[in-house]
Structure formats: C-alpha cells, structure tokens
Short mmCIF file of C-alpha atoms and ligand atoms in Angstrom, two decimals:
data_model
loop_
_atom_site.label_atom_id
_atom_site.label_comp_id
_atom_site.label_asym_id
_atom_site.label_seq_id
_atom_site.Cartn_x
_atom_site.Cartn_y
_atom_site.Cartn_z
CA MET B 1 112.53 48.79 96.19
CA VAL B 2 109.00 49.08 96.44
CA PHE B 3 108.56 52.20 95.38
CA SER B 4 111.59 51.64 92.38
CA LEU B 5 109.55 48.91 91.55
CA TYR B 6 106.23 50.92 91.61
CA LEU B 7 107.71 53.42 89.37
CA VAL B 8 108.44 50.44 86.04
CA VAL B 9 104.68 49.94 86.16
CA LEU B 10 103.75 53.36 86.36
CA ILE B 11 106.37 54.31 83.33
CA ALA B 12 105.77 51.29 81.35
CA PRO B 13 102.93 52.31 79.35
CA LEU B 14 104.41 55.73 79.39
CA LEU B 15 107.66 54.66 77.42
CA ARG B 16 104.95 51.68 75.15
CA LEU B 17 103.24 55.07 73.72
CA ALA B 18 106.34 56.86 73.57
CA ALA B 19 107.80 54.29 71.14
CA ALA B 20 104.50 54.20 68.75
CA VAL B 21 104.30 57.51 68.40
CA PRO B 22 106.90 57.87 65.66
CA ALA B 23 106.07 54.98 64.07
CA ARG B 24 102.53 55.48 63.67
CA SER B 25 103.45 59.19 62.45
CA SER B 26 106.11 57.92 59.77
CA SER B 27 103.74 55.62 58.43
CA GLU B 28 101.45 58.40 57.99
CA PHE B 29 103.75 60.84 56.71
CA ALA B 30 104.82 57.65 53.98
CA ARG B 31 101.52 57.72 53.05
CA ARG B 32 101.16 61.59 52.35
CA CYS B 33 104.52 63.40 51.44
CA THR B 34 105.92 63.57 47.79
CA GLY B 35 108.96 63.35 47.53
CA THR B 36 111.09 65.25 44.30
CA ILE B 37 114.07 63.80 43.36
CA SER B 38 116.27 66.38 41.06
CA SER B 39 119.89 64.42 41.62
CA LEU B 40 120.93 61.27 42.95
CA ASP B 41 121.43 63.08 46.43
CA ASP B 42 117.47 63.14 46.72
CA VAL B 43 116.66 59.53 46.24
CA GLY B 44 117.03 58.09 49.78
CA SER B 45 114.60 60.63 51.50
CA ALA B 46 112.14 61.05 48.39
CA VAL B 47 111.60 56.95 48.68
CA ALA B 48 110.20 57.00 51.79
CA CYS B 49 106.96 58.98 50.32
CA THR B 50 104.56 57.15 48.06
CA THR B 51 104.13 60.05 45.64
CA ILE B 52 107.11 61.20 44.43
CA ASN B 53 108.34 63.85 41.59
CA ILE B 54 111.31 63.82 38.97
CA ASN B 55 112.76 66.50 37.26
CA GLY B 56 115.11 66.17 34.30
CA PHE B 57 118.77 65.64 35.46
CA THR B 58 121.53 63.69 34.53
CA VAL B 59 123.24 61.38 37.00
CA SER B 60 127.15 61.75 36.29
CA PHE B 61 128.67 59.05 38.84
CA ARG B 62 128.96 55.53 38.10
CA THR B 63 125.64 54.97 40.09
CA THR B 64 122.52 53.02 39.31
CA PHE B 65 119.40 55.54 39.99
CA ASN B 66 117.60 52.96 41.52
CA LEU B 67 114.38 53.50 42.95
CA ASN B 68 113.55 50.88 45.82
CA LEU B 69 110.01 51.86 46.27
CA LEU B 70 107.05 51.32 48.92
CA GLN B 71 104.23 49.56 47.62
CA GLY B 72 101.88 51.61 45.93
CA THR B 73 103.59 54.62 45.48
CA THR B 74 103.00 56.52 41.91
CA VAL B 75 106.16 58.16 40.58
CA ASN B 76 105.67 60.75 37.57
CA LEU B 77 108.60 61.77 35.65
CA ASN B 78 108.81 65.39 34.87
CA GLY B 79 111.29 65.98 33.05
CA ASP B 80 114.05 63.85 30.45
CA ILE B 81 116.94 61.84 32.46
CA ALA B 82 120.48 61.57 30.82
CA PHE B 83 123.42 59.49 32.31
CA GLY B 84 127.23 60.30 32.60
CA ASN B 85 128.19 58.38 29.45
CA LEU B 86 130.68 56.30 31.65
CA SER B 87 132.25 52.76 31.02
CA TRP B 88 130.59 50.37 33.88
CA ALA B 89 128.67 47.49 33.96
CA GLY B 90 125.05 49.14 34.81
CA PRO B 91 122.24 48.67 35.22
CA LEU B 92 121.66 52.64 34.53
CA PHE B 93 118.18 53.06 36.06
CA GLN B 94 116.38 50.32 38.04
CA ILE B 95 112.82 50.32 39.63
CA SER B 96 111.25 47.80 41.65
CA GLY B 97 108.46 47.35 44.28
CA ASN B 98 104.43 46.20 44.40
CA ASP B 99 101.80 47.98 43.00
CA ILE B 100 103.57 50.61 41.55
CA THR B 101 102.50 53.37 38.75
CA PHE B 102 105.01 54.74 36.41
CA ASN B 103 103.96 57.54 34.61
CA GLY B 104 106.92 59.00 32.32
CA ASN B 105 104.28 61.62 30.70
CA GLY B 106 105.98 61.12 27.14
CA HIS B 107 109.82 62.14 28.84
CA SER B 108 113.26 60.03 28.34
CA PHE B 109 116.02 58.13 29.09
CA ASP B 110 118.50 58.79 27.16
CA GLY B 111 121.97 56.37 27.60
CA GLY B 112 123.71 58.32 25.32
CA GLY B 113 124.36 55.08 23.06
CA PRO B 114 127.08 56.65 20.60
CA PHE B 115 129.50 56.99 22.93
CA TYR B 116 129.75 52.97 24.02
CA TRP B 117 128.76 52.10 20.77
CA ASP B 118 131.49 49.99 18.97
CA GLY B 119 129.75 47.58 16.76
CA LEU B 120 130.28 44.20 19.68
CA GLY B 121 127.41 45.27 21.73
CA SER B 122 127.78 42.70 25.00
CA ASN B 123 130.26 40.74 23.47
CA GLY B 124 133.64 42.85 23.84
CA GLY B 125 135.05 46.66 23.57
CA ILE B 126 133.92 49.14 25.64
CA THR B 127 132.04 47.92 28.71
CA LYS B 128 128.95 48.86 28.02
CA PRO B 129 126.39 49.14 31.24
CA ARG B 130 123.32 46.77 30.85
CA PRO B 131 120.50 46.44 30.85
CA MET B 132 120.03 50.18 31.00
CA MET B 133 116.33 49.75 32.85
CA LYS B 134 115.94 46.87 34.96
CA ILE B 135 111.90 46.46 35.50
CA LYS B 136 111.27 44.67 39.32
CA ILE B 137 108.02 46.21 39.40
CA SER B 138 104.30 44.71 39.86
CA GLY B 139 101.59 47.75 38.64
CA THR B 140 102.10 49.42 35.19
CA PHE B 141 104.82 51.05 34.12
CA TYR B 142 104.19 53.69 30.76
CA ASN B 143 103.95 56.24 28.52
CA THR B 144 108.54 56.60 28.59
CA LYS B 145 110.23 57.30 25.79
CA VAL B 146 114.28 55.60 26.09
CA ILE B 147 116.80 56.50 23.86
CA ASN B 148 120.18 55.10 22.42
CA SER B 149 120.71 52.21 24.83
CA PRO B 150 124.11 51.16 25.04
CA ALA B 151 123.41 47.41 24.92
CA GLN B 152 120.36 45.79 26.14
CA THR B 153 117.66 48.16 26.72
CA PHE B 154 114.77 46.70 29.16
CA SER B 155 114.88 43.55 31.58
CA VAL B 156 112.12 42.47 33.51
CA SER B 157 111.15 40.50 36.04
CA ASN B 158 108.00 42.12 38.29
CA PRO B 159 107.53 40.09 41.16
CA GLY B 160 103.69 40.11 39.97
CA PRO B 161 101.61 41.02 37.13
CA LEU B 162 103.04 43.88 35.66
CA THR B 163 101.40 46.37 32.72
CA ILE B 164 104.47 47.91 30.22
CA THR B 165 102.67 50.37 27.72
CA GLY B 166 103.57 53.38 25.97
CA ILE B 167 107.25 52.60 25.84
CA THR B 168 109.05 53.94 22.81
CA ILE B 169 112.83 52.29 22.24
CA ASP B 170 114.72 53.73 20.07
CA ASN B 171 117.56 52.85 18.83
CA SER B 172 117.46 53.73 15.19
CA GLN B 173 120.73 55.88 15.51
CA GLY B 174 122.54 52.72 16.04
CA ASP B 175 121.97 51.01 12.54
CA LEU B 176 124.40 53.53 11.10
CA PRO B 177 128.08 52.60 11.02
CA ASN B 178 130.34 54.89 13.29
CA SER B 179 134.12 55.92 13.95
CA MET B 180 134.92 52.53 16.38
CA SER B 181 132.30 50.12 14.26
CA ASN B 182 134.45 49.47 11.55
CA GLY B 183 131.86 49.78 8.59
CA ILE B 184 129.20 47.43 10.45
CA PRO B 185 126.13 48.91 12.16
CA ALA B 186 127.66 50.50 15.70
CA GLY B 187 124.57 49.73 17.85
CA HIS B 188 124.84 45.59 18.47
CA ASN B 189 123.12 43.16 21.03
CA THR B 190 120.26 46.53 21.75
CA ASP B 191 117.28 44.00 22.66
CA GLY B 192 114.31 46.01 23.19
CA PHE B 193 113.01 43.92 26.25
CA ASP B 194 114.49 40.78 28.02
CA VAL B 195 112.09 38.86 29.99
CA SER B 196 112.08 35.95 31.71
CA THR B 197 109.02 35.90 33.98
CA THR B 198 105.60 35.71 34.33
CA ASN B 199 102.33 37.85 34.19
CA LEU B 200 103.56 40.49 32.04
CA ILE B 201 101.81 42.43 29.34
CA ILE B 202 103.94 44.36 26.74
CA GLU B 203 101.11 46.79 25.00
CA ASN B 204 101.64 49.31 22.09
CA SER B 205 105.22 50.13 22.12
CA SER B 206 107.57 50.41 19.39
CA VAL B 207 111.03 49.07 19.28
CA MET B 208 113.78 50.80 17.12
CA ASN B 209 116.86 48.51 17.23
CA GLN B 210 119.52 46.07 16.36
CA ASP B 211 118.47 42.68 18.05
CA ASP B 212 115.31 40.89 19.33
CA CYS B 213 112.20 43.63 20.06
CA LEU B 214 111.38 41.01 22.89
CA ALA B 215 113.14 37.93 23.91
CA ILE B 216 111.79 35.71 26.05
CA ASN B 217 114.24 32.95 27.93
CA LYS B 218 111.79 31.44 29.88
CA GLY B 219 108.22 32.14 31.70
CA SER B 220 104.57 32.23 31.47
CA ASN B 221 101.73 34.17 30.55
CA ILE B 222 102.94 36.67 28.97
CA ILE B 223 101.02 38.83 26.29
CA PHE B 224 102.99 40.91 23.78
CA THR B 225 100.19 42.91 22.37
CA GLY B 226 99.83 46.11 19.98
CA ASN B 227 103.83 46.90 19.65
CA THR B 228 105.74 47.85 16.17
CA CYS B 229 109.34 46.17 15.84
CA SER B 230 111.62 48.06 13.44
CA GLY B 231 115.33 47.29 12.36
CA GLY B 232 116.09 44.45 14.18
CA HIS B 233 115.91 40.91 14.67
CA GLY B 234 111.92 40.06 15.24
CA ILE B 235 110.39 39.11 18.29
CA SER B 236 112.27 35.58 19.72
CA ILE B 237 111.15 33.04 22.06
CA GLY B 238 114.65 32.37 23.20
CA SER B 239 117.32 31.59 23.09
CA ILE B 240 116.15 28.38 25.28
CA SER B 241 119.04 26.99 27.51
CA SER B 242 118.23 23.58 29.81
CA ASN B 243 115.59 22.57 31.92
CA ALA B 244 113.51 25.66 31.27
CA THR B 245 109.54 25.85 30.44
CA VAL B 246 108.29 28.72 28.02
CA SER B 247 104.19 28.27 28.05
CA ASN B 248 100.74 30.33 27.39
CA ILE B 249 102.15 33.02 25.37
CA GLN B 250 100.26 35.01 23.56
CA ILE B 251 102.35 37.19 20.50
CA THR B 252 99.29 39.68 19.10
CA GLY B 253 98.37 42.29 16.30
CA ASN B 254 102.15 43.42 15.91
CA THR B 255 103.75 45.19 13.16
CA ILE B 256 107.44 44.27 12.48
CA THR B 257 109.07 46.04 9.65
CA ASN B 258 112.10 45.64 8.18
CA ASN B 259 113.76 43.18 10.88
CA ASP B 260 115.59 39.98 9.96
CA GLN B 261 112.48 37.77 10.72
CA ALA B 262 109.15 38.76 12.22
CA LEU B 263 108.47 35.67 14.30
CA ARG B 264 111.38 33.23 15.72
CA ILE B 265 111.67 30.12 18.23
CA LYS B 266 115.41 29.23 19.32
CA THR B 267 116.53 26.85 21.19
CA ASP B 268 119.65 25.84 21.98
CA ALA B 269 121.28 22.96 19.72
CA ILE B 270 122.37 21.37 23.50
CA ALA B 271 119.89 22.13 25.79
CA THR B 272 118.29 19.91 27.56
CA GLY B 273 115.09 19.17 30.06
CA SER B 274 113.61 22.21 28.21
CA THR B 275 109.55 23.00 27.16
CA VAL B 276 108.09 25.44 24.82
CA THR B 277 104.43 24.92 24.61
CA ASN B 278 101.24 27.30 23.97
CA ILE B 279 102.84 30.00 21.94
CA THR B 280 99.20 31.62 20.03
CA TYR B 281 100.62 33.96 17.66
CA SER B 282 97.66 36.17 16.38
CA GLY B 283 96.61 39.15 13.74
CA ASN B 284 100.78 39.70 13.33
CA THR B 285 102.26 41.59 10.17
CA GLY B 286 105.30 41.41 9.12
CA THR B 287 106.69 43.48 6.04
CA GLY B 288 110.15 43.80 4.63
CA LEU B 289 112.07 40.41 6.39
CA ARG B 290 115.27 39.95 4.98
CA ARG B 291 115.78 36.46 5.73
CA TYR B 292 113.07 34.83 7.52
CA GLY B 293 109.31 35.39 7.74
CA ILE B 294 109.37 32.61 10.30
CA LEU B 295 112.30 31.10 12.07
CA ILE B 296 112.17 28.14 14.43
CA ASP B 297 114.92 26.43 15.03
CA GLN B 298 116.74 24.21 17.50
CA SER B 299 120.24 24.30 16.15
CA TYR B 300 120.74 27.86 18.02
CA PRO B 301 123.37 29.17 17.44
CA SER B 302 123.97 28.10 14.56
CA THR B 303 121.19 29.00 11.54
CA LEU B 304 119.74 26.18 10.22
CA GLY B 305 122.39 23.87 11.77
CA THR B 306 122.43 20.10 12.95
CA PRO B 307 119.17 20.53 15.64
CA GLY B 308 119.27 19.68 19.16
CA THR B 309 116.51 17.16 20.72
CA GLY B 310 116.35 18.73 24.41
CA VAL B 311 113.82 21.70 23.90
CA LYS B 312 110.35 19.63 23.57
CA LEU B 313 108.04 22.48 21.42
CA SER B 314 104.70 21.88 21.39
CA ALA B 315 101.05 23.71 20.33
CA VAL B 316 102.85 26.54 18.65
CA ASN B 317 100.20 28.17 16.70
CA PHE B 318 98.60 30.60 14.29
CA MET B 319 95.24 30.99 15.21
CA GLY B 320 92.94 33.87 15.34
CA SER B 321 93.12 36.99 13.00
CA THR B 322 94.67 36.06 10.28
CA ASN B 323 99.42 36.71 10.72
CA THR B 324 100.53 38.34 7.04
CA ILE B 325 103.77 37.79 6.50
CA SER B 326 106.07 39.33 3.44
CA VAL B 327 109.46 38.36 3.21
CA ALA B 328 112.01 40.32 0.78
CA SER B 329 112.50 38.13 -2.52
CA SER B 330 115.78 36.54 -1.01
CA ALA B 331 114.64 35.57 1.68
CA THR B 332 112.81 32.41 3.26
CA PRO B 333 108.71 33.17 4.29
CA VAL B 334 109.06 30.16 7.04
CA ALA B 335 111.55 27.98 8.15
CA LEU B 336 111.46 25.12 10.38
CA ASN B 337 114.36 22.99 11.93
CA CYS B 338 113.23 20.42 14.32
CA GLY B 339 115.20 18.13 16.12
CA LYS B 340 113.53 14.82 15.50
CA GLY B 341 110.65 14.01 18.04
CA ALA B 342 111.22 16.97 19.50
CA CYS B 343 108.49 18.78 17.65
CA THR B 344 105.41 17.16 18.68
CA GLY B 345 101.73 17.24 18.41
CA THR B 346 99.19 19.10 16.12
CA TRP B 347 99.78 22.62 14.91
CA ASN B 348 97.17 25.07 14.11
CA TRP B 349 98.67 27.68 11.34
CA SER B 350 95.09 28.52 9.55
CA ALA B 351 95.66 31.97 10.27
CA LEU B 352 99.44 32.32 8.11
CA LYS B 353 99.30 33.87 4.94
CA THR B 354 103.07 34.30 3.58
CA SER B 355 104.14 35.75 0.40
CA GLY B 356 107.22 36.14 -1.15
CA GLY B 357 110.39 34.89 -1.35
CA GLN B 358 112.20 31.04 -1.95
CA PRO B 359 110.72 28.65 -1.08
CA ASN B 360 110.22 27.25 3.08
CA PHE B 361 112.76 24.80 4.47
CA LYS B 362 111.36 21.77 7.42
CA ALA B 363 113.47 19.30 8.69
CA ASN B 364 111.37 17.08 11.02
CA ALA B 365 108.21 19.07 11.51
CA PRO B 366 105.35 18.44 13.65
CA THR B 367 102.10 17.73 12.05
CA ILE B 368 100.78 21.36 10.91
CA SER B 369 96.66 22.26 9.81
CA GLY B 370 95.57 24.50 7.81
CA TYR B 371 98.87 25.80 6.15
CA SER B 372 100.67 23.85 4.02
CA LEU B 373 104.74 23.93 4.56
C1 LIG Q 401 126.92 61.18 25.49
O1 LIG Q 401 127.60 61.10 24.64
C2 LIG Q 401 126.61 61.59 23.29
C3 LIG Q 401 127.03 61.34 22.45
O2 LIG Q 401 128.82 60.73 22.13
C4 LIG Q 401 126.01 62.49 23.78
O3 LIG Q 401 124.88 62.83 22.27
C5 LIG Q 401 125.13 62.63 24.93
O4 LIG Q 401 124.54 63.96 24.76
C6 LIG Q 401 125.99 62.27 25.71
N1 LIG Q 401 125.61 62.47 27.74
C7 LIG Q 401 125.83 63.32 28.33
C8 LIG Q 401 125.13 62.71 29.03
O5 LIG Q 401 127.02 63.74 28.07
C1 LIG Q 402 96.45 50.24 23.78
O1 LIG Q 402 95.96 50.75 22.24
C2 LIG Q 402 95.01 50.44 21.93
C3 LIG Q 402 94.20 50.51 20.71
O2 LIG Q 402 94.72 51.86 20.68
C4 LIG Q 402 93.92 50.70 23.21
O3 LIG Q 402 92.49 50.74 23.02
C5 LIG Q 402 94.31 50.16 24.54
O4 LIG Q 402 94.04 50.92 26.12
C6 LIG Q 402 95.92 50.27 24.47
N1 LIG Q 402 96.49 49.90 26.24
C7 LIG Q 402 96.60 50.60 27.26
C8 LIG Q 402 97.37 49.49 28.36
O5 LIG Q 402 96.92 51.49 27.32
C1 LIG Q 403 118.94 20.18 34.54
O1 LIG Q 403 118.35 20.06 35.93
C2 LIG Q 403 119.03 18.37 35.90
C3 LIG Q 403 118.05 17.91 36.56
O2 LIG Q 403 118.11 18.62 37.77
C4 LIG Q 403 120.20 18.32 36.67
O3 LIG Q 403 120.97 17.66 36.92
C5 LIG Q 403 121.20 19.54 35.54
O4 LIG Q 403 122.88 19.52 36.20
C6 LIG Q 403 120.93 21.51 34.80
N1 LIG Q 403 121.04 21.33 33.97
C7 LIG Q 403 121.62 22.55 34.03
C8 LIG Q 403 122.44 22.97 33.18
O5 LIG Q 403 121.63 23.31 34.82
C1 LIG Q 404 97.15 28.52 26.13
O1 LIG Q 404 97.44 29.91 26.78
C2 LIG Q 404 96.28 30.70 27.00
C3 LIG Q 404 96.95 31.97 27.30
O2 LIG Q 404 97.94 32.37 26.30
C4 LIG Q 404 95.44 30.09 28.23
O3 LIG Q 404 94.09 30.95 28.45
C5 LIG Q 404 95.09 28.57 27.62
O4 LIG Q 404 94.37 27.93 28.92
C6 LIG Q 404 96.75 27.88 27.36
N1 LIG Q 404 95.93 26.30 27.01
C7 LIG Q 404 96.22 25.20 27.58
C8 LIG Q 404 96.03 24.35 26.96
O5 LIG Q 404 96.91 25.11 28.69
C1 LIG Q 405 92.54 26.50 14.26
O1 LIG Q 405 92.26 27.78 14.60
C2 LIG Q 405 90.69 28.23 14.11
C3 LIG Q 405 90.94 29.70 14.61
O2 LIG Q 405 91.96 30.32 13.99
C4 LIG Q 405 89.92 27.35 14.45
O3 LIG Q 405 88.71 27.93 13.71
C5 LIG Q 405 90.61 25.86 13.67
O4 LIG Q 405 89.11 25.37 13.99
C6 LIG Q 405 91.07 25.33 13.81
N1 LIG Q 405 91.68 24.05 13.84
C7 LIG Q 405 91.71 22.80 13.99
C8 LIG Q 405 91.99 21.41 13.64
O5 LIG Q 405 91.93 22.61 15.73
#
C-alpha cells in the first residue's frame, strides 16, 4: 500500500511530462511544416501546417475544397484548380480562418460554367453549385482569377478585417446564348461579390458577368475601390430586406462599363425596420449604361413601381472626386424612387455629373444639394 502510493507520487510528474511533450512538438510542427495539396486527399494533413502550397488539380467529387486553417496560415496557389462539372449545391471552394494570407499567384479557379449555364441561374433549371467561392477569413486574399462560375461567384463573411485585391472574375463567356438557354445569355445570377459583413475592402479587381458586380445586403465599414465592372448589373446595395442595416460604405474610383446601371440601391417594397445610411460615392466612372446611370429604388422587386416606406435611407452622397456617369440614349441618368418620408435629410450630390439619355425620374426625393435632379 505505502509502496504503491510512493510509486504514484514518483510517476505522476513523469506522466505529466510525457503528456506535454507531444502537445508541444505538434504545435511546433504546425508552425514549421509546409503542407502540399495536390488532391482533396491531402487537405486534412496540410491544414495542420501554417504554410500550404497548392498544386493545380481537378476536384472531381461533389465535395467542397474546404480549407479550415490555423491562425496565421499562408496559402500559395501554384497551379490552376478546376471542378468536375457535377450538378450539386456547392460551394466549390471554401476558406476559413483568422489572419490568413492567400496568394493566388495569378492562378485560376475554373467553375466549368458552360456545363451549368441554362439562362436560369439560381432561379431554376440545373442545380448549380453556389456560391462558387466562400471566403470566411480575415487577412488578405489576392491575385487570383475565377473563371466561369456556375452562378453566384464570391460570398464573403469575414470574421475580422479582410482585404481582397487583384481578383479577376471572368464570366464573360456567359454573355452569349447556348443550346440550353433559349436564346438569352446563358450566364445568369453570376454575381461578382455578395457581401453581408463588416470591415471589408475589395480593391483593384475586375468583374465580367451577368448580374451585380458587388451586392451588399447588410453590413458596415465596407470599401469597394479601384475595381472594374463590365457587362452586368453594376454596383449594388441591396436588395435590402427586413431588419437590415447598411452603413458607412465607400464606393470609390470604380469603372463601370456596359452594365444595366452603374450604381444602385434597391430596397424591398415589403421590407420593414431597415436602415441604409452614410453611403459615399466618389470618383466612379460609368459609360455605356443600358437602362439607368444611378437607380435608387424602394419598390424592389419591381423597378420604379410602388415604393415601400420600411427602409429608411439617409446620407447617400456623391462627394469628393467627381462621379462621371454617361448613359445610352434610351436610358435614364438618375432614377430616385423613394417611399413617402423614407428618404430623409440632405444628400450632397455635388460630385455628380451625368449625361445622355432621357430626363431623370424622381418620387418623394429628399433635399439634394449640388445637383439638379
Ligand atoms: C466542364 O465543362 C466545360 C464546358 O462545358 C469545360 O470547358 C470544362 O473543361 C469542363 N471541366 C472539367 C473539369 O471537365
Ligand atoms: C491598388 O492599386 C493602386 C494603384 O495601382 C495601388 O496604389 C494600391 O496599392 C493597390 N492596392 C493593393 C491592395 O494592392
Ligand atoms: C423584424 O424584427 C421585429 C422585431 O424584432 C420582428 O417582430 C419581425 O418578425 C422581424 N421581421 C423579419 C422579417 O425578420
Ligand atoms: C460615414 O462613413 C465613413 C466611412 O465610410 C466614416 O469615416 C464616417 O465617420 C461616417 N460618418 C458618420 C456620420 O457616421
Ligand atoms: C458637399 O461635399 C463637398 C465635397 O465633395 C463639400 O465641399 C461641400 O461643402 C459639401 N456640401 C455640403 C452642403 O455639405
């Protein structure tokens, strides 16, 4: 009895030491190791490392290429990634973690769009993996191409500050009809960036698509700057549904070419309890706009229908560097369709120059300074 107690006292520190050794060495290992991914089979062991190199490969299963990363991980994309043209819900790629650096090195993710595109997008037809790319990191995500997304391209919900820069989204092939699309553009609902988040910068990127370049559904402290949008539905706040807040948004220095409209705020006619405030547009250039230059409309899903009053809109300003918006001859430079009493305060539009097209449209407009609507 006395002897065995003595043994336990003697052994306990040794046991503790034995338990501590593997724990310490595995975290040391995580810091030092480099993981390499050449197929989905490699992901599980690679994510134990804080440097990960990805070689080009094709994901040929109905499985998300999912990187759930340790804090501080650096990921290098060293080849192109394709996906196997399979009808399922997706997403095709997902990345999560804090303080992550993702360097695409100019390599691409190819969603195989033409396999799915039937002109119906996410409204019907073939089940399309969407969003194609789900970004749930803080840190930096940069220098990569995303080609031919089946439907919506990026969904961003960062857990801390994130900068996305130098991204090319090219869905331009979807502008053409195909054998499944009944004569209409085959790509549909191919949104560039869908964001409901805070503390996000999207910079120096290019989006060629058939829907919103950017859509902010809710969130704050979002900067969208120095980007190019072509072919789609422009830079959007909305659609805004019930109980949503959007504030402190800066849309600056973007070039919007051949879109339905350049800059849009759309709020659901039936929405209640929502607020959109402190939206600043500065130094944006829009050309070849097909329907509107600027469309601020509280009647969504109608366009310039009966507006709702449940979303309060204030401080929507065109300030700083001049925003130059020129529309096609059949298009309307500015359409502002507010619910009664729903657009409030004085809006500073001193840095807005519009040209071309039809007379502006306004209903229940707030006081606007610096621009004659
Ligand atoms: C998916 O289909 C498209 C065309 O339909 C093709 O361009 C692409 O290479 C295919 N991707 C794979 C991984 O087979
Ligand atoms: C974006 O481009 C501008 C102009 O070339 C450059 O000054 C800025 O550093 C770039 N931003 C990032 C995050 O690379
Ligand atoms: C909005 O919030 C109110 C009050 O919390 C709630 O009663 C209502 O159901 C919410 N509406 C929606 C569409 O979520
Ligand atoms: C408006 O948003 C900007 C950032 O976009 C911020 O610096 C400023 O303080 C905000 N103004 C108000 C009145 O909240
Ligand atoms: C509107 O914004 C400009 C900056 O673009 C500023 O100079 C001007 O004073 C503002 N006007 C009002 C009425 O606040």
